Coordinates of C-alpha atoms in Angstrom, one line a residue:
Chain Y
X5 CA 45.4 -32.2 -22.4
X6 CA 48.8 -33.2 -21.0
X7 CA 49.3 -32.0 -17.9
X8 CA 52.9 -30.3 -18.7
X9 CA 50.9 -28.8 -21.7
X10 CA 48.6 -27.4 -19.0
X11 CA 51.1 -26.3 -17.2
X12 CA 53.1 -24.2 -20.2
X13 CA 50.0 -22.8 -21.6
X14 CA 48.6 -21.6 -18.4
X15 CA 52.2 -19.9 -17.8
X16 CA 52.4 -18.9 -21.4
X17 CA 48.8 -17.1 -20.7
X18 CA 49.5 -15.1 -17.6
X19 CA 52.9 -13.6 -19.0
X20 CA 50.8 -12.5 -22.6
X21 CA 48.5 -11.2 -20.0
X22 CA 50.9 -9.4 -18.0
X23 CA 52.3 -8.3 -20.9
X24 CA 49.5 -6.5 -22.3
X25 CA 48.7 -5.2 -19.0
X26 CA 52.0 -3.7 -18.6
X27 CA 51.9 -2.3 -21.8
X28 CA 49.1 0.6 -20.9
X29 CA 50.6 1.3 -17.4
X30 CA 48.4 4.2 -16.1
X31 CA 45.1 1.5 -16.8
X32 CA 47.2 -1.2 -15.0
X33 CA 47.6 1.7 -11.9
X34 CA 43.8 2.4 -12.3
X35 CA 43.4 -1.5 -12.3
X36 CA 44.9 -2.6 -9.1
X37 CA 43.9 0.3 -7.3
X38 CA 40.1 -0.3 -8.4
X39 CA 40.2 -3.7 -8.1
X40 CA 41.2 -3.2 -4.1
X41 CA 38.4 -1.1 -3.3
X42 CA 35.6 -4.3 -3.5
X43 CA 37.8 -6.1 -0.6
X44 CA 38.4 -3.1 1.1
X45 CA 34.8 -2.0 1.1
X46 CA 33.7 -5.1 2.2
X47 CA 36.3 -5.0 5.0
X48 CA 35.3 -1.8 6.3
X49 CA 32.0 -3.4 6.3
X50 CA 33.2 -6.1 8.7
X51 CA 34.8 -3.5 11.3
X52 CA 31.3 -1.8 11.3
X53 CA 29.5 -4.9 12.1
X54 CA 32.3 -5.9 14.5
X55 CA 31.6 -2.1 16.0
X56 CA 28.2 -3.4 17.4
X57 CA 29.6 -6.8 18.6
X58 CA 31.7 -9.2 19.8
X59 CA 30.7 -12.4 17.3
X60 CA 29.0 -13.4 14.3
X61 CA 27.2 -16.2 13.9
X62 CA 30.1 -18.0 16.4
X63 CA 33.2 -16.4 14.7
X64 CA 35.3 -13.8 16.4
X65 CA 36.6 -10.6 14.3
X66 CA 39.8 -12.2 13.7
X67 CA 38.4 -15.5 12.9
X68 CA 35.8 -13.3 10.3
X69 CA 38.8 -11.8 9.6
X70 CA 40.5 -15.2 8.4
X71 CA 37.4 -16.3 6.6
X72 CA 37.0 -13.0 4.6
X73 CA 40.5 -13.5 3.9
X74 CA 40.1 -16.9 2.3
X75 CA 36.8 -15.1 0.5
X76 CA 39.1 -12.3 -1.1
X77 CA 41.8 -15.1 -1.7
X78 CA 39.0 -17.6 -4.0
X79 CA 37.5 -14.5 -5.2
X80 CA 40.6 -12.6 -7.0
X81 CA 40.9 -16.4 -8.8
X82 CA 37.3 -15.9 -10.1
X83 CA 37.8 -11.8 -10.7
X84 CA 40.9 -13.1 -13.0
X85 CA 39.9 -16.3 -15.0
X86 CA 36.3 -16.8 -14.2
X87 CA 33.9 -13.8 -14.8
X88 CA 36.1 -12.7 -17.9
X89 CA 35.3 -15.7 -19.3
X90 CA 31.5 -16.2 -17.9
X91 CA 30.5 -13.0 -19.2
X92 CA 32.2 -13.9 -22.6
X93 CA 30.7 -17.5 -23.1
X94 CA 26.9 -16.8 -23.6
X95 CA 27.3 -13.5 -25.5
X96 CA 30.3 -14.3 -28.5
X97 CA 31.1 -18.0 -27.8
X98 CA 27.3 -19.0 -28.2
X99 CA 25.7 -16.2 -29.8
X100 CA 27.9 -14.9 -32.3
X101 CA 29.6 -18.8 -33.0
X102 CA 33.0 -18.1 -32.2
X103 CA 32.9 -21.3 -29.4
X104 CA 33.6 -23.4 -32.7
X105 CA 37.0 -21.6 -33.2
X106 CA 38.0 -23.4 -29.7
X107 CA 36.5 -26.9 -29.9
X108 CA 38.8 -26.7 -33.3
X109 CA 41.8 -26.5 -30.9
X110 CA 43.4 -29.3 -28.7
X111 CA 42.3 -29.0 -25.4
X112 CA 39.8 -28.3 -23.3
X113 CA 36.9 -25.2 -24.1
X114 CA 36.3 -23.9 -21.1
X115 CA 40.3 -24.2 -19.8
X116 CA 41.6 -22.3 -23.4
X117 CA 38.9 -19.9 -23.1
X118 CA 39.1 -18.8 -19.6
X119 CA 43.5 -18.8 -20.4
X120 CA 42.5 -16.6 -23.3
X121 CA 40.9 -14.1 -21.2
X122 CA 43.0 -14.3 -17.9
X123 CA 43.5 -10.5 -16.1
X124 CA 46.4 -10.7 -14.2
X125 CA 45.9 -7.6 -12.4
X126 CA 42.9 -8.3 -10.6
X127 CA 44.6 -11.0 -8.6
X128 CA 46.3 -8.4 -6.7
X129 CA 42.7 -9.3 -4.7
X130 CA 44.2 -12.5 -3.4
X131 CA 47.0 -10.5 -2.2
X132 CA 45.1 -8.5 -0.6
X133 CA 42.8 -11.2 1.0
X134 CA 46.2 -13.3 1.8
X135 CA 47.0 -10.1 4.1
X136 CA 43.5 -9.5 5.6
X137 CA 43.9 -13.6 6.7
X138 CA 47.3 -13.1 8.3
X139 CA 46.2 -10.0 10.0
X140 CA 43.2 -12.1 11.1
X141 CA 45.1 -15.2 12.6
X142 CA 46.9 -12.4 14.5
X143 CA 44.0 -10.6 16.1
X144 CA 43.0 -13.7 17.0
X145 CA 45.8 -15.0 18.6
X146 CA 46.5 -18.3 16.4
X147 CA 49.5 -19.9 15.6
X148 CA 49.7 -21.5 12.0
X149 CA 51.3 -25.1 12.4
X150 CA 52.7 -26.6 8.8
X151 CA 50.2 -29.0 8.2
X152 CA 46.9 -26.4 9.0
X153 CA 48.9 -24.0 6.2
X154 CA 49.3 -27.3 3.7
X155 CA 45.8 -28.3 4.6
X156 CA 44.6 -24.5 4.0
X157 CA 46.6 -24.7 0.8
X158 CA 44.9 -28.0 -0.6
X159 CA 41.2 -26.1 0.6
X160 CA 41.9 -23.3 -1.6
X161 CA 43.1 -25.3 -4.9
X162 CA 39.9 -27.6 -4.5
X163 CA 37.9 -24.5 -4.1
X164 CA 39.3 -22.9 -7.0
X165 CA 38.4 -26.4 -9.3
X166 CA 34.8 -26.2 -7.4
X167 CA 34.2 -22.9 -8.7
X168 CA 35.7 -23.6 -11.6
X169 CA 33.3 -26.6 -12.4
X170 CA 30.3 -24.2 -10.7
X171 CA 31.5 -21.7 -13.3
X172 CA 31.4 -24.4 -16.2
X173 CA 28.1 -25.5 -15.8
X174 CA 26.4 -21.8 -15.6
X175 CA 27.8 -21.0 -18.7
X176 CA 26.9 -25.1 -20.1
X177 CA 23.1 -23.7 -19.2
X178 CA 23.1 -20.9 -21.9
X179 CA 24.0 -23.7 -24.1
X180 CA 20.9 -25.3 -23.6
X181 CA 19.1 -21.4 -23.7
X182 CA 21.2 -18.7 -25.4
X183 CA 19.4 -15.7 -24.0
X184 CA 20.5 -17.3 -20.5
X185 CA 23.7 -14.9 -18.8
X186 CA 24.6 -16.4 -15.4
X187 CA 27.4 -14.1 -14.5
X188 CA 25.9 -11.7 -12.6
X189 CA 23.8 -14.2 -10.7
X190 CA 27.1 -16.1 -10.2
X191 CA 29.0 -13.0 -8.4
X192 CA 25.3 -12.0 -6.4
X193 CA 25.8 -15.9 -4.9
X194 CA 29.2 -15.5 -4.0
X195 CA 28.9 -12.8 -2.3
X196 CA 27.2 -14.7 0.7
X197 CA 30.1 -16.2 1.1
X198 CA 31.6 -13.7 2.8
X199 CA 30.2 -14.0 6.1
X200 CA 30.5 -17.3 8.4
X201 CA 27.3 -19.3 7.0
X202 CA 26.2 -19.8 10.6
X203 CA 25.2 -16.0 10.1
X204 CA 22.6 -17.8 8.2
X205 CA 18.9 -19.6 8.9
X206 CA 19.1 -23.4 8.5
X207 CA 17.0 -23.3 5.1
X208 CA 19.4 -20.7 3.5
X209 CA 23.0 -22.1 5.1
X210 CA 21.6 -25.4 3.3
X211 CA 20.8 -24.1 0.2
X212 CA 24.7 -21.9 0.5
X213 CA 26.5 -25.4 1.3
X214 CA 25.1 -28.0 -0.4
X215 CA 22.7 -26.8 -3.7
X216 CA 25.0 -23.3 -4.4
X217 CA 27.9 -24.4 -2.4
X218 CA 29.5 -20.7 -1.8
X219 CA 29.3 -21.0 2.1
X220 CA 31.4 -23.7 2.1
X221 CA 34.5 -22.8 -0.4
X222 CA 35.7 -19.6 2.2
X223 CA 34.9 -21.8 5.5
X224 CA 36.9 -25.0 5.1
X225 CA 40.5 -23.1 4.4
X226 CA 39.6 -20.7 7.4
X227 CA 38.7 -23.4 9.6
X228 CA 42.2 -25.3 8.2
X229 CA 44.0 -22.3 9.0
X230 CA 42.5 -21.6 12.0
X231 CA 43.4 -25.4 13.5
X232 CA 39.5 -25.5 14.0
X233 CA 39.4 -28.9 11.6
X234 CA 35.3 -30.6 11.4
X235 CA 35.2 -34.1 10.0
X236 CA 31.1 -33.4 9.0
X237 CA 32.3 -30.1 7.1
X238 CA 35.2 -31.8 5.3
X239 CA 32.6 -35.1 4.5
X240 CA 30.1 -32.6 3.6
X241 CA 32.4 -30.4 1.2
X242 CA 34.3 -33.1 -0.6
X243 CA 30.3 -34.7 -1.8
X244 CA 29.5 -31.6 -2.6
X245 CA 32.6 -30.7 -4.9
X246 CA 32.0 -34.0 -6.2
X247 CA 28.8 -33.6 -7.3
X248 CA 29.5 -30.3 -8.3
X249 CA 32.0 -31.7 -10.9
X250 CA 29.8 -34.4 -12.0
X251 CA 26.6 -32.0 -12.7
X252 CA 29.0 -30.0 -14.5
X253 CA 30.6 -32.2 -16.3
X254 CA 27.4 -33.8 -17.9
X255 CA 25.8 -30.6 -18.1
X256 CA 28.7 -29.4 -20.5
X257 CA 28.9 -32.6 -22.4
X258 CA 25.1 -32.5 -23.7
X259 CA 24.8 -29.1 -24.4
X260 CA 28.2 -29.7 -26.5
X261 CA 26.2 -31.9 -28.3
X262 CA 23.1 -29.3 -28.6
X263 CA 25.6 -26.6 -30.3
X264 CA 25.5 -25.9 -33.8
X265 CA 27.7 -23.8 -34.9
X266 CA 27.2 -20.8 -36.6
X267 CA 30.5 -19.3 -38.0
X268 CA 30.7 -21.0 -41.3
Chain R
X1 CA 9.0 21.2 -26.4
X2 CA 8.1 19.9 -23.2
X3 CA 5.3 17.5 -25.0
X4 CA 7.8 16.1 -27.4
X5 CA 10.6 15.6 -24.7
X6 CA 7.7 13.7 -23.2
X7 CA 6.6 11.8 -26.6
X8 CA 9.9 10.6 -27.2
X9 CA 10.7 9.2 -23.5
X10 CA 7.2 7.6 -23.5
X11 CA 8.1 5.9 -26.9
X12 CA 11.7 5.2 -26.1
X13 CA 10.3 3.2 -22.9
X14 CA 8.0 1.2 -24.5
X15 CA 10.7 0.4 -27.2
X16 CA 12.7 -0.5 -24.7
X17 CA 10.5 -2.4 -22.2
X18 CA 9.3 -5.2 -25.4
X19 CA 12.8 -5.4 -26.3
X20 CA 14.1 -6.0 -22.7
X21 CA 11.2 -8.9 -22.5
X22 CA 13.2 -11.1 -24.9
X23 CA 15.7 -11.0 -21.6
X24 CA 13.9 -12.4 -18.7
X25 CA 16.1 -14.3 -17.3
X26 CA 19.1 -11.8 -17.8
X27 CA 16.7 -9.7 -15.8
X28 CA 16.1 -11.9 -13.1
X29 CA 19.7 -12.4 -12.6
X30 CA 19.7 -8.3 -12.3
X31 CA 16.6 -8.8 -9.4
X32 CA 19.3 -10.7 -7.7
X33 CA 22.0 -8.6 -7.7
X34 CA 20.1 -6.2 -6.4
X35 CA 18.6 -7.8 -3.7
X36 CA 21.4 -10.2 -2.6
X37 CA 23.5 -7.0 -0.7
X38 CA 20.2 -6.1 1.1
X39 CA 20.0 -9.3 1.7
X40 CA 23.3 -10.2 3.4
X41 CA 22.9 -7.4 5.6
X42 CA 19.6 -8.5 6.6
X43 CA 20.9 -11.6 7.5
X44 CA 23.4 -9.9 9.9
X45 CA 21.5 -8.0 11.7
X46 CA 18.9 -10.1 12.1
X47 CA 21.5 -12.8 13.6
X48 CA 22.7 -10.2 16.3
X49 CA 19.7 -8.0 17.0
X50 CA 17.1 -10.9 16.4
X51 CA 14.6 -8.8 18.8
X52 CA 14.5 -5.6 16.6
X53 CA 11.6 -5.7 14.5
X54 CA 12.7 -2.3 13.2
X55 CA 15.4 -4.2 11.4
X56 CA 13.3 -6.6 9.6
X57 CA 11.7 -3.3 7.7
X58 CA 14.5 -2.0 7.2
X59 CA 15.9 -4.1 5.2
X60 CA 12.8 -4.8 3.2
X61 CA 12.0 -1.4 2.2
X62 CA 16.2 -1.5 1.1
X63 CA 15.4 -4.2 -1.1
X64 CA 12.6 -2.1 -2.5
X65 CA 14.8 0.7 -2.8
X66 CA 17.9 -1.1 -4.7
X67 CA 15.7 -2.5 -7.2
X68 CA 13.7 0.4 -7.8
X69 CA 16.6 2.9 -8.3
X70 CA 19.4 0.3 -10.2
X71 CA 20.8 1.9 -12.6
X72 CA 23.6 0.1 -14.9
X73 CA 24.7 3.3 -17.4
X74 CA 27.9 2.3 -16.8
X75 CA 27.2 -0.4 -19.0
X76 CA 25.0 0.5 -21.3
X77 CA 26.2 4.2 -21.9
X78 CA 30.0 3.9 -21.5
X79 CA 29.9 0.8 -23.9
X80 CA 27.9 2.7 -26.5
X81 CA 31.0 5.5 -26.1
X82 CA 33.6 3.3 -26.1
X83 CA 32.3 1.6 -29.5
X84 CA 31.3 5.0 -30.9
X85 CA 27.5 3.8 -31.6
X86 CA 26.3 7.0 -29.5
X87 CA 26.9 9.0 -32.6
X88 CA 23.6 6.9 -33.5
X89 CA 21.9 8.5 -30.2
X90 CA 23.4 12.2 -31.4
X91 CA 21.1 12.3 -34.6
X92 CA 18.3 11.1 -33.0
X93 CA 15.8 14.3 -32.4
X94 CA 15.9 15.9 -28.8
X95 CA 18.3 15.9 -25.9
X96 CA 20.1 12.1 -26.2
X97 CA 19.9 12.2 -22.2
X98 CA 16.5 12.0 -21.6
X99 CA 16.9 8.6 -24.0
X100 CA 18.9 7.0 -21.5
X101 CA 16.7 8.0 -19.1
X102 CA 13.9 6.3 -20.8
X103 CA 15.9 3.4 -20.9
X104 CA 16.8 3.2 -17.3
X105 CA 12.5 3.9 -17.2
X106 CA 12.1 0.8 -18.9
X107 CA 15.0 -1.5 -16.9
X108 CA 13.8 -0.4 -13.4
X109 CA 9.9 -1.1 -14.8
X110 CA 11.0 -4.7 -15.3
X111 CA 13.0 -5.2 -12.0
X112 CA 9.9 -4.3 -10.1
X113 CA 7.0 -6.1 -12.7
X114 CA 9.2 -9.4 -11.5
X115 CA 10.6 -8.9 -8.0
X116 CA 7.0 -7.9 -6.7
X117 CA 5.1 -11.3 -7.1
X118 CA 8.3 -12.2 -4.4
X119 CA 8.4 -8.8 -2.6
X120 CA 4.9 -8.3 -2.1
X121 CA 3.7 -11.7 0.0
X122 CA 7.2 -10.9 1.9
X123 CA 5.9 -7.6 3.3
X124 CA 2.5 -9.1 3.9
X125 CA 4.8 -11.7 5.7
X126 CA 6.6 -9.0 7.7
X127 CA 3.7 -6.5 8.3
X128 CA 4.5 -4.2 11.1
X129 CA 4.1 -1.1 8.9
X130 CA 1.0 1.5 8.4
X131 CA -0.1 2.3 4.8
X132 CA 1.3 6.1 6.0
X133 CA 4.8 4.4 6.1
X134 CA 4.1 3.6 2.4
X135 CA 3.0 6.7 1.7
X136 CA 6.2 8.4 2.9
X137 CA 8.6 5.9 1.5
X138 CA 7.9 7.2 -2.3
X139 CA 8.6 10.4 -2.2
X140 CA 12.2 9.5 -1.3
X141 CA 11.9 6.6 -2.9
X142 CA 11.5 8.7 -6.3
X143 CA 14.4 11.2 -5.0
X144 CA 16.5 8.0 -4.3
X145 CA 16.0 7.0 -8.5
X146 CA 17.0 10.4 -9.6
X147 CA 19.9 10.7 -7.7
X148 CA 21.1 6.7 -8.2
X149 CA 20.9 7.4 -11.9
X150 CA 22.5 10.7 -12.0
X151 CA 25.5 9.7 -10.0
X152 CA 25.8 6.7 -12.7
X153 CA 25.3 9.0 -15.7
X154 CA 27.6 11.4 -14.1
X155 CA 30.7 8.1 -14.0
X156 CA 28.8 6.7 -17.1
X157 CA 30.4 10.0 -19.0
X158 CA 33.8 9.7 -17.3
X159 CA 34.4 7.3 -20.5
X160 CA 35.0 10.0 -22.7
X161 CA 38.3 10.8 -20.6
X162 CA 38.8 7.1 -19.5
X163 CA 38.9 3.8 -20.5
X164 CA 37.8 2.3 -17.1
X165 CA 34.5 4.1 -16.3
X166 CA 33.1 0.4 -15.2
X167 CA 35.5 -0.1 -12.5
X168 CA 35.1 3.5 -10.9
X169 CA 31.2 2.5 -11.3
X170 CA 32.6 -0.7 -8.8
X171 CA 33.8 2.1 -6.5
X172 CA 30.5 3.8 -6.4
X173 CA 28.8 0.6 -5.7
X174 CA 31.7 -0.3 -2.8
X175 CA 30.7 3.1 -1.2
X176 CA 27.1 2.2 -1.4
X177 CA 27.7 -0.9 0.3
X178 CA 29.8 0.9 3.0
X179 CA 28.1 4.4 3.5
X180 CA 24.5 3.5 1.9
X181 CA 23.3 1.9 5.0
X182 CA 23.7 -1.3 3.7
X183 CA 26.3 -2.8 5.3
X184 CA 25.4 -1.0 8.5
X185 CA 21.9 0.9 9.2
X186 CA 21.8 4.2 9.9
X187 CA 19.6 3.4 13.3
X188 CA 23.1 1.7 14.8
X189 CA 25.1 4.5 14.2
X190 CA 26.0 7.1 16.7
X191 CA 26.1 10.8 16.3
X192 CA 28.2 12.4 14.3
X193 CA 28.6 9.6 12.1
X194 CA 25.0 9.4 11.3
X195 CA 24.9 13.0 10.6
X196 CA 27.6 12.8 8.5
X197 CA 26.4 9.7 6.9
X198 CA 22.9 11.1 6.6
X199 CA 24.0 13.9 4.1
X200 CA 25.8 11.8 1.9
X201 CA 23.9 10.5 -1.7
X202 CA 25.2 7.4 -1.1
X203 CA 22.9 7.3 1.9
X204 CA 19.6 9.8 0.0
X205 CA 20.2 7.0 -2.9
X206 CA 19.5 4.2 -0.9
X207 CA 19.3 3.6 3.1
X208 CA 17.3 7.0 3.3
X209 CA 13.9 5.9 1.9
X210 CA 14.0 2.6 3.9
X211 CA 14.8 4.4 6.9
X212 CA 12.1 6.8 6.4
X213 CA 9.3 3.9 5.8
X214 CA 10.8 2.3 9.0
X215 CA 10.0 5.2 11.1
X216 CA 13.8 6.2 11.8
X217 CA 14.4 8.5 9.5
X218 CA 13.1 12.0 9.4
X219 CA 11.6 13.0 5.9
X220 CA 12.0 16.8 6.1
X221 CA 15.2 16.4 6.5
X222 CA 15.9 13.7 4.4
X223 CA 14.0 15.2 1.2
X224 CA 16.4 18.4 1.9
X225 CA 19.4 16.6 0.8
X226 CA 17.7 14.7 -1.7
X227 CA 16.7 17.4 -3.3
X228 CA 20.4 19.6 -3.2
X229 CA 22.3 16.3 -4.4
X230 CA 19.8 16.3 -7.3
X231 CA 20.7 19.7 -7.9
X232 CA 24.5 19.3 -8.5
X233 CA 24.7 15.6 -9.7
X234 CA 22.1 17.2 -12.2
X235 CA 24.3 20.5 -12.8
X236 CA 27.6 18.0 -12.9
X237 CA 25.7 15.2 -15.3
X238 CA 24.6 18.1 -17.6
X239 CA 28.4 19.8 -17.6
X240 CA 30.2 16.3 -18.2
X241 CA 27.7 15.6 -21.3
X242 CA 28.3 19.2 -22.5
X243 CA 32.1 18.9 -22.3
X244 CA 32.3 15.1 -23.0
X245 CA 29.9 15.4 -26.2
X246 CA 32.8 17.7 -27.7
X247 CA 35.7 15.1 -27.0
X248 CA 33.7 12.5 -28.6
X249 CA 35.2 11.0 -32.0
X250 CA 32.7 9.2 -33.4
X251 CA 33.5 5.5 -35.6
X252 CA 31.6 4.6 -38.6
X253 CA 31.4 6.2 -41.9

C-alpha cells in the first residue's frame, strides 16, 4: 500500500468514524465520559499507593505519574484501533468467513480492518494520559528539552507499530485455532504496564520486557521525556520490537496460507 | 415449584458447562483477567511492604475471590437484549433469571476447575494460613458471588434503556479496582476511610472475603453488609427485570 494511500484512507476512516459518532450525540457524551473513568480509576489508584510511600520500584509519584501518562497515551491507540478489531478478527473474520471480503481488497488485512473499525471517541484516553504526563513532569520538577519531547514522540509511534504487530500476531494465532480469542488476554497483559517494571521480580520484569514486551512500550517514552535516556533499555527495546515484527509477520503469513474461506 | 426452579438450573448448568468446554482457551484467557488485577497489586505491595506476610494472603485469597465471583452478564445478557434473542429465554418455562444464573454457575465452575491446578500448589507455596482461615473465607466468599453477580445483572438490564450497558459495566469494574481493595488493601487504610470503604459492595464483592481469610477482617461484621447489599441489589435486580421485561421489543417473527 502506497504510503499516501495510507495516509488518505486512514484520514478518510477517522472522519466516517467521527462522523457516525457524532451522529448519536448523547452515546458519543456517554462515550468519552465512560471511556475516562478506566484512566481515572487507575489514577486514583496511583495516589493511594503513593499515600503509603514515597517510591515505587525507583520512580517518584511524578515520574509514575509520567509513565502512567505514556500508558494511558499507547493505551487509548489500542482502546481505538486495536481491541475493536482483536475482538472482531477471530469471531466474524475467521469464523463466519468475512476475512475473504478484505484479502479481496488492495491493501493490507489487518491495516483495512482495524481502519474499518476505528472509535474515535475512545482516544479522548490519550488526551487524557497526555495531561496526567504533563502534570507529572511538573510534580516532579522536570524541564522538557526539544529533543527529549521528539525522542518521546518517536517512542510512542514505535510503540504503537509494536503493539500493533503484538496485536497482529494474537489474532494470526486463531488462524491457526479458530476457537482461540486473544483479546482479553491481550488487555489483562497490558495492564502490567502500568506500573514501573522494576515494581516487578526479575523472572516476571523479563517475561514483561522481552517475551510480552508491555513493560517496555510505557517506560522508554517516560524515561525520553523525563531526560533519564538508558542505552541497555533503548538496545533492549529496539531487538525486541524487532523481533516482535518478525514473529508477527511470519506468524500472519502462514496462517494466511492455512485460511480457507468460507463465504462462497 | 422450588424442585423445578432447582431442575431447571441444575440442567441449564450442565448444558452450559459441556458447551463452555468447546472454549478452553477463551476461558483461560478469562482466568487471566481475573487474576492479572490481583496480581498487579500484589506486586506492589509486596515491592514496598516486602516484610508483611499478611500481604502475601491477601492477595491470594483476592485471586480466589475474583475468579470465583466473575461475572460477565454484561456480555452475555445485554447482548442477548440488544439482539432480541432473550425473547428465546422468555418462553422458556420458569423465571428466565435463575437461567442466567445457571449460566454464570457454569462459567465460574470452569474458572475454578482450571485456575486451581495453578492456585492450589501457590497456597501450599505461601502457607501461613490455618484450615479455620479456610473455613471462614467461604461464607463470604459465597456472599461475595451473589452480590458480584447481582450488581452485574442489575447494569446487565440497564440495556433495555441504554445502548452502552458494557461501558457502565467498565465503571463498575474501575470502582472495583479503586474501592474493592484491590488497588489498595483495606489493612493500609486508616479510619474512616476503611469504615467507609468496608460497607461498600465493591468491597463485600471482593477484598472482604480475602481480608477475612487473612485474619483482618472481622466476619460478623462483614457478613452484615453482605447480607443487606444482597437484599437491595436483589430487590433492585428483580425491579429492573420487572420494568425492563415490559420495554422489551422483541425481533424475529
Amino acid at each position: 500500500m502506497k504510503l499516501f494511500s495510507l495516509g488518505h484512507l486512514v484520514a478518510y476512516s477517522i472522519r466516517l468514524s467521527c462522523v457516525r459518532a457524532i451522529s448519536y450525540r448523547r452515546d458519543l457524551i456517554a462515550d468519552l465520559a465512560l471511556s475516562l473513568i478506566g484512566p481515572a480509576s487507575a489514577l486514583v489508584g496511583l495516589i493511594m499507593i503513593f499515600s503509603q510511600t514515597d517510591q515505587l520500584g525507583g520512580w517518584s509519584f511524578g515520574e509514575a505519574l509520567v509513565l502512567l501518562g505514556m500508558f494511558h497515551v499507547l493505551g487509548g491507540f489500542k482502546a481505538a484501533l486495536l481491541d475493536p478489531w482483536l475482538g472482531w478478527f477471530p469471531v466474524i473474520a475467521v469464523r463466519d468467513g468475512a476475512l475473504d471480503v478484505f484479502l479481496l481488497r488492495p491493501g493490507s488485512p489487518p491495516v483495512l480492518g482495524m481502519l474499518a473499525l476505528i472509535r474515535c471517541a475512545v482516544l479522548v484516553q490519550s488526551a487524557f494520559g497526555a495531561v496526567t504526563a504533563t502534570v507529572g513532569l511538573t510534580a516532579a520538577g522536570e524541564r522538557v528539552s526539544a529533543s527529549s519531547a521528539v525522542l518521546c514522540a518517536v517512542a510512542l509511534v514505535v510503540g504503537c507499530f509494536v503493539m500493533f504487530f503484538f496485536a497482529k500476531g494474537l489474532a494470526a494465532l486463531s488462524l491457526f485455532a479458530a476457537s482461540l480469542q486473544l483479546d482479553v488476554f491481550f488487555g489483562s497483559v497490558w495492564q502490567f504496564g502500568r506500573y514501573p517494571v522494576t515494581v516487578y521480580s526479575d523472572p516476571v520484569r523479563v517475561v514483561l520486557t522481552v517475551v510480552l514486551p508491555v513493560g517496555a512500550l510505557s517506560v522508554l517514552p517516560a524515561e525520553f521525556l523525563l531526560g533519564q535516556f538508558r542505552y541497555d533499555h533503548f538496545g533492549i527495546s529496539v531487538t525486541v520490537a524487532t523481533v516482535v515484527m518478525l514473529v508477527s509477520w511470519s506468524l500472519w503469513r502462514s496462517g494466511i496460507r492455512r485460511y480457507s474461506g468460507v463465504a462462497a | 415449584m422450588i424442585r423445578r426452579t432447582a431442575a431447571v438450573i441444575v440442567a441449564r448448568f450442565r448444558r452450559r458447562y459441556y458447551e463452555w468446554s468447546d472454549s478452553r482457551w477463551f476461558l483461560g484467557s478469562l482466568v487471566a483477567n481475573e487474576t492479572v488485577l490481583p496480581l498487579l497489586g500484589f506486586f506492589v505491595w509486596q515491592s514496598l511492604r516486602p516484610s508483611e506476610g499478611d500481604v502475601d494472603l491477601y492477595f491470594y485469597f483476592l485471586i480466589w475471590t475474583s475468579i470465583a465471583t466473575a461475572s460477565y452478564e454484561h456480555h452475555s445478557v445485554s447482548n442477548r437484549i440488544y439482539d432480541g434473542s432473550l425473547a428465546q429465554d422468555l418462553l422458556v418455562p420458569g423465571y428466565p433469571p435463575t437461567l442466567y444464573f445457571a449460566d454464570n454457575l457454569a462459567l465460574r465452575g470452569w474458572l475454578l476447575a482450571l485456575s486451581a491446578p495453578f492456585l492450589i500448589p501457590l497456597g501450599i507455596l505461601i502457607g501461613g494460613f490455618t484450615f479455620k482461615q479456610l473455613i471462614l473465607f467461604l461464607p463470604a466468599v459465597t456472599f461475595a458471588a451473589v452480590i458480584r453477580f447481582l450488581l452485574g445483572w442489575c447494569v446487565a438490564l440497564l440495556a433495555f434503556w441504554t445502548g452502552r450497558a458494557a461501558s457502565i459495566a467498565g465503571l463498575v469494574n474501575a470502582l472495583n479496582f479503586t474501592l474493592g481493595g484491590v488497588a489498595l488493601p483495606l489493612m493500609f487504610v486508616e479510619s474512616p476511610w476503611s469504615d467507609v470503604l468496608v460497607a461498600l459492595p465493591f468491597y463485600c464483592s471482593l477484598g472482604l472475603p480475602a481480608s477475612i481469610a487473612d485474619g483482618s477482617g472481622s466476619l460478623a461484621q462483614g457478613l452484615q453488609f453482605q447480607l443487606l447489599w444482597t437484599i437491595a441489589l436483589g430487590a433492585a435486580a428483580f425491579l429492573l427485570w420487572k420494568i425492563g421485561v415490559r420495554r422489551f421489543d422483541a425481533v424475529g417473527g
